[in-house]
Amino acid sequence: MRGAEGGGMALWRGLRCCRRAFAWLPVLLIALLLLWSYYAYVCELCLVTVSNPVEKVAYLVVFHILFVLFVWTYWKSVFTLPIQPGKKFHMSYADQERYENEERPEVQRQILAEIARKLPVYTRTGNGGIRFCDRCQLIKPDRCHHCSVCAMCVLKMDHHCPWVNNCIGFSNYKFFLLFLAYSLLYCLYIAATVFKYFIKYWTGELTNGRSKFHILFLLFVAVMFFVSLMFLFGYHCWLVSRNRSTLEAFSAPVFQNGPDKNGFNLGFVKNLQQVFGEEKKLWLLPIASSQGDGHFFPMRTLSEARNPLLTNEEQWEEDGIDEEPQGSGEASSLAIERET
């Protein structure tokens, strides 16, 4: 019996290691594609195809600037770890035991309210409960969500991106936006400078067979990625202008007075400062400059800025949250968010 259990655990660990290894395949693909684009542009286009020395130098200088910015922002998006909520949001061992040993949902709710009473938490679940993660055993800060891939709660989680094999959240959202912007410029610049030589190869004015293949394929790949990135970058620009995450765009955050998709919308300029910071000289650089620490975010109205955990337990009861009879399923009356 023990041998079977040990074999099952070994198999599970092996599958988990394989899944983690496969998760790096998209990152490896982008790295290989980036290295090939460098070779095709620098060697096959600039050094072999372009004959004008001034044009050659100008192409190389601008290309290398964009290449460095592309690599820098992609590196920061991949290897900047998401931030978990601080210790004050985690349950103590005593509170955890008290919560788990309690079978009555209404008492569990009171326990969570007591724990969260002094925390800067203003959003609720859809049915008025405290946002609690049973996997991480913590009260979720505003805009925090549990990522099932990373197996952790992430501050201001936007989404889990397979192309960077990382969770995009408070710690790296600025880097991700800059990565999209510079990759868009990178593709646009390649397509614009390669197009003239694409026409020359297409009409037979140039005949170098090996360079022809690289330049034709380079233009095709650059245009394809430019179109894809244009829509993705445009969507995230719209999200930043409204101060929303991808998750909040699909499911509006819930406040004391109900769902409000514009609950964190402070106006265009302040929304930009939330992500990029107040120092404009740092906006275009992959340097951390976002406002705050990811645990608290200014809200649109002052009525939502007071801690609802202190005063709104009665409000939810008046709205009929606690009016269900006890025989109709005790689990359904416990308004605790359990995300996967």
XYZ file of C-alpha atoms in Angstrom:
340
model
C 0.000 0.000 0.000
C 2.787 2.400 0.912
C 4.658 1.466 -2.264
C 1.612 2.323 -4.373
C 1.237 5.674 -2.630
C 4.946 6.402 -3.094
C 4.725 5.521 -6.776
C 1.705 7.812 -7.197
C 3.525 10.691 -5.533
C 6.577 10.133 -7.734
C 4.388 10.096 -10.842
C 2.622 13.284 -9.765
C 5.935 15.047 -9.141
C 7.254 13.865 -12.496
C 4.176 15.218 -14.294
C 4.506 18.521 -12.450
C 8.162 18.830 -13.515
C 7.199 18.055 -17.128
C 4.479 20.706 -17.029
C 6.929 23.289 -15.692
C 9.428 22.392 -18.434
C 6.791 22.641 -21.186
C 5.709 26.031 -19.817
C 9.073 27.430 -20.939
C 8.552 26.386 -24.580
C 6.796 29.656 -25.615
C 9.634 31.663 -24.012
C 12.206 29.529 -25.829
C 10.317 30.019 -29.095
C 10.354 33.811 -28.726
C 14.058 33.752 -27.807
C 14.939 31.678 -30.894
C 12.782 33.869 -33.127
C 14.437 36.979 -31.709
C 17.927 35.582 -32.320
C 17.030 34.625 -35.877
C 15.568 38.092 -36.567
C 18.824 39.607 -35.310
C 20.875 37.431 -37.667
C 18.559 38.006 -40.641
C 18.452 41.782 -40.216
C 22.076 42.470 -39.275
C 23.872 39.884 -41.414
C 21.618 39.140 -44.375
C 20.080 42.603 -44.807
C 22.545 45.202 -43.518
C 25.869 43.472 -44.175
C 25.009 41.582 -47.379
C 22.099 43.301 -49.107
C 22.357 47.015 -48.257
C 25.135 48.672 -50.270
C 24.847 52.307 -49.153
C 27.168 52.705 -46.109
C 25.198 55.620 -44.606
C 21.943 53.718 -44.887
C 23.619 50.629 -43.467
C 24.895 52.459 -40.377
C 21.555 54.201 -39.786
C 19.687 50.899 -40.037
C 22.064 49.196 -37.600
C 21.981 51.976 -34.979
C 18.198 52.216 -34.783
C 17.784 48.450 -34.947
C 20.133 47.836 -32.030
C 18.381 50.441 -29.873
C 15.022 48.750 -30.448
C 16.563 45.313 -30.013
C 18.026 46.215 -26.616
C 14.735 47.719 -25.427
C 12.860 44.645 -26.674
C 15.162 42.215 -24.860
C 15.318 44.328 -21.699
C 11.535 44.647 -21.294
C 10.953 40.987 -22.193
C 13.550 39.890 -19.640
C 11.891 42.000 -16.940
C 8.447 40.615 -17.830
C 9.678 37.030 -17.599
C 11.899 37.162 -14.526
C 10.197 39.764 -12.318
C 8.414 37.582 -9.798
C 4.803 38.391 -8.888
C 4.294 39.789 -5.397
C 2.227 37.947 -2.813
C 0.181 39.743 -0.139
C 2.048 40.769 3.007
C 2.019 38.855 6.278
C -0.699 40.987 7.835
C -3.189 39.561 5.292
C -2.328 35.955 6.230
C -4.213 34.102 8.938
C -2.326 33.393 12.124
C -2.115 29.785 13.229
C -4.609 30.397 16.027
C -7.120 32.121 13.705
C -6.687 29.376 11.140
C -7.480 26.674 13.682
C -10.446 28.623 15.018
C -11.785 29.150 11.494
C -11.344 25.532 10.367
C -12.831 24.053 13.542
C -15.933 26.207 13.272
C -18.747 24.502 11.339
C -21.313 27.314 11.331
C -20.939 29.515 8.220
C -22.229 32.644 9.959
C -19.598 32.290 12.670
C -16.899 31.693 10.074
C -18.011 34.906 8.435
C -17.691 36.769 11.722
C -14.215 35.365 12.250
C -13.097 36.636 8.851
C -14.676 40.025 9.537
C -12.778 40.291 12.814
C -9.493 39.396 11.122
C -10.050 41.860 8.292
C -11.395 44.665 10.482
C -8.150 46.645 10.486
C -7.042 45.789 6.941
C -7.395 48.213 3.986
C -9.873 45.933 2.193
C -12.824 47.529 0.400
C -13.938 45.061 -2.283
C -16.246 42.138 -1.622
C -17.399 38.995 -3.374
C -20.442 39.072 -5.639
C -22.776 38.162 -2.795
C -21.245 40.474 -0.223
C -18.709 38.259 1.514
C -15.104 38.862 2.428
C -12.653 37.873 -0.282
C -10.816 34.963 1.274
C -8.453 32.463 -0.356
C -8.746 29.050 1.237
C -5.605 27.807 -0.554
C -3.274 30.564 0.631
C -5.218 31.104 3.863
C -5.336 34.874 3.571
C -7.705 37.808 3.221
C -7.288 39.038 -0.329
C -6.271 42.674 -0.758
C -8.218 44.683 -3.331
C -7.526 43.551 -6.920
C -5.623 40.490 -5.678
C -6.499 37.087 -7.163
C -5.271 33.514 -6.863
C -3.396 32.193 -9.912
C -3.899 28.452 -10.316
C -0.820 28.172 -12.556
C 1.539 29.949 -10.139
C -0.329 28.421 -7.151
C -0.270 31.721 -5.257
C -2.240 34.909 -4.715
C -0.895 37.764 -6.845
C -1.259 41.470 -6.068
C -3.276 43.301 -8.735
C -3.308 40.235 -10.932
C -4.009 40.995 -14.589
C -3.587 37.567 -16.194
C -1.188 34.649 -16.488
C 0.733 35.033 -19.746
C 2.149 31.824 -21.306
C 4.420 33.875 -23.616
C 6.416 35.097 -20.618
C 5.635 32.069 -18.418
C 4.766 34.434 -15.626
C 1.844 36.018 -13.885
C 1.312 39.627 -14.939
C 0.458 41.717 -11.909
C 1.470 44.726 -9.866
C 5.203 43.947 -9.931
C 5.618 43.590 -13.716
C 2.571 45.099 -15.447
C 4.547 48.184 -16.480
C 7.303 45.955 -17.909
C 4.705 43.935 -19.809
C 3.195 47.070 -21.356
C 6.636 48.334 -22.400
C 7.436 44.900 -23.824
C 4.311 45.091 -25.991
C 5.158 48.652 -27.066
C 8.786 47.993 -27.975
C 8.042 44.682 -29.670
C 5.421 46.534 -31.728
C 7.985 49.189 -32.722
C 10.565 46.468 -33.383
C 8.269 44.682 -35.827
C 7.150 47.927 -37.451
C 10.725 49.114 -37.983
C 11.798 45.779 -39.474
C 8.806 45.691 -41.827
C 9.312 49.318 -42.935
C 13.040 48.976 -43.671
C 12.874 45.505 -45.212
C 9.956 46.265 -47.550
C 12.092 48.085 -50.151
C 14.439 45.128 -50.492
C 11.530 42.719 -50.482
C 10.254 44.473 -53.618
C 13.708 44.291 -55.206
C 13.947 40.559 -54.583
C 10.375 40.063 -55.755
C 11.007 41.872 -59.058
C 14.355 40.164 -59.612
C 16.493 43.285 -59.182
C 18.429 41.449 -56.443
C 19.268 37.762 -56.824
C 21.139 36.556 -53.699
C 19.250 33.337 -52.955
C 20.104 32.865 -49.270
C 19.491 36.508 -48.339
C 16.276 36.482 -50.355
C 14.802 33.720 -48.196
C 15.696 35.468 -44.926
C 14.394 38.867 -46.037
C 11.116 37.520 -47.425
C 10.472 35.495 -44.291
C 11.558 38.407 -42.064
C 8.958 40.697 -43.617
C 6.241 38.067 -43.301
C 6.986 37.379 -39.620
C 7.306 41.095 -38.765
C 3.946 41.961 -40.346
C 2.215 38.980 -38.734
C 3.447 39.828 -35.239
C 2.814 43.548 -35.748
C -0.869 42.951 -36.494
C -1.277 40.628 -33.497
C 0.577 42.925 -31.100
C -1.303 45.980 -32.316
C -4.629 44.593 -31.098
C -3.175 43.304 -27.813
C -1.329 46.542 -27.056
C -4.372 48.620 -27.973
C -6.533 46.593 -25.607
C -4.122 47.057 -22.706
C -3.839 50.782 -23.431
C -7.610 50.959 -23.109
C -7.430 49.038 -19.818
C -4.783 51.428 -18.445
C -6.848 54.459 -19.454
C -9.763 53.026 -17.428
C -7.538 51.706 -14.595
C -8.802 48.153 -15.007
C -7.101 44.800 -15.125
C -8.017 42.104 -17.622
C -9.878 40.227 -14.884
C -11.793 43.363 -13.889
C -12.759 43.974 -17.511
C -14.534 40.614 -17.551
C -15.870 40.780 -13.981
C -16.373 44.190 -12.391
C -15.061 44.598 -8.818
C -17.743 44.622 -6.152
C -17.867 47.397 -3.566
C -20.221 48.094 -0.678
C -22.829 49.492 -3.041
C -22.469 46.685 -5.577
C -20.389 46.068 -8.719
C -18.703 49.073 -10.283
C -16.492 48.637 -13.338
C -15.181 52.201 -12.863
C -14.508 51.847 -9.159
C -10.753 52.450 -9.547
C -11.024 54.932 -12.438
C -9.382 58.173 -11.248
C -9.175 59.956 -14.597
C -6.813 59.441 -17.522
C -3.700 61.129 -16.088
C -3.971 59.575 -12.627
C -4.680 56.194 -14.170
C -1.429 56.434 -16.120
C 0.428 57.444 -12.972
C -0.918 54.386 -11.173
C 1.025 52.169 -13.609
C 3.962 54.335 -14.715
C 4.472 56.588 -11.692
C 4.705 60.359 -11.402
C 8.217 60.758 -12.841
C 7.653 60.955 -16.592
C 11.355 60.439 -17.325
C 10.948 56.830 -16.114
C 7.806 56.033 -18.084
C 9.593 54.568 -21.112
C 12.255 52.707 -19.140
C 11.768 49.212 -17.674
C 12.397 50.491 -14.155
C 9.879 49.926 -11.367
C 7.999 53.194 -10.814
C 4.359 52.203 -10.213
C 2.568 53.953 -7.377
C 1.921 52.176 -4.092
C 2.844 48.711 -2.879
C 0.036 46.735 -4.510
C -2.008 46.282 -1.325
C -4.188 49.387 -1.576
C -5.480 51.424 -4.530
C -7.296 54.788 -4.499
C -10.950 54.555 -5.424
C -13.193 56.786 -7.460
C -15.687 57.860 -4.808
C -15.189 58.770 -1.179
C -18.244 56.759 -0.199
C -16.371 53.627 -1.192
C -13.196 54.739 0.564
C -14.334 53.927 4.076
C -13.705 50.402 5.294
C -16.913 48.452 4.689
C -15.739 45.638 6.949
C -16.313 47.913 9.947
C -19.853 48.991 9.163
C -21.539 47.093 6.366
C -22.269 43.721 7.940
C -25.736 45.106 8.741
C -26.035 46.447 5.180
C -25.589 43.012 3.660
C -28.077 41.542 6.127
C -30.627 44.185 5.136
C -30.072 43.304 1.487
C -31.162 39.761 2.185
C -27.791 38.076 2.242
C -28.468 36.349 5.566
C -32.176 35.647 5.059
C -31.741 32.126 3.668
C -33.079 29.376 5.925
C -30.475 27.170 7.526
C -31.768 24.074 5.794
C -31.134 25.384 2.265
C -27.459 24.533 2.209
C -25.145 26.092 4.754
C -22.240 26.258 2.325
C -24.139 28.573 -0.016
C -24.717 31.140 2.735
C -21.018 31.564 3.382
C -19.906 34.370 1.096
C -16.236 33.546 0.759
C -14.460 33.727 -2.575
C -12.638 30.514 -3.503
C -10.805 31.092 -6.758
C -8.868 28.415 -8.622
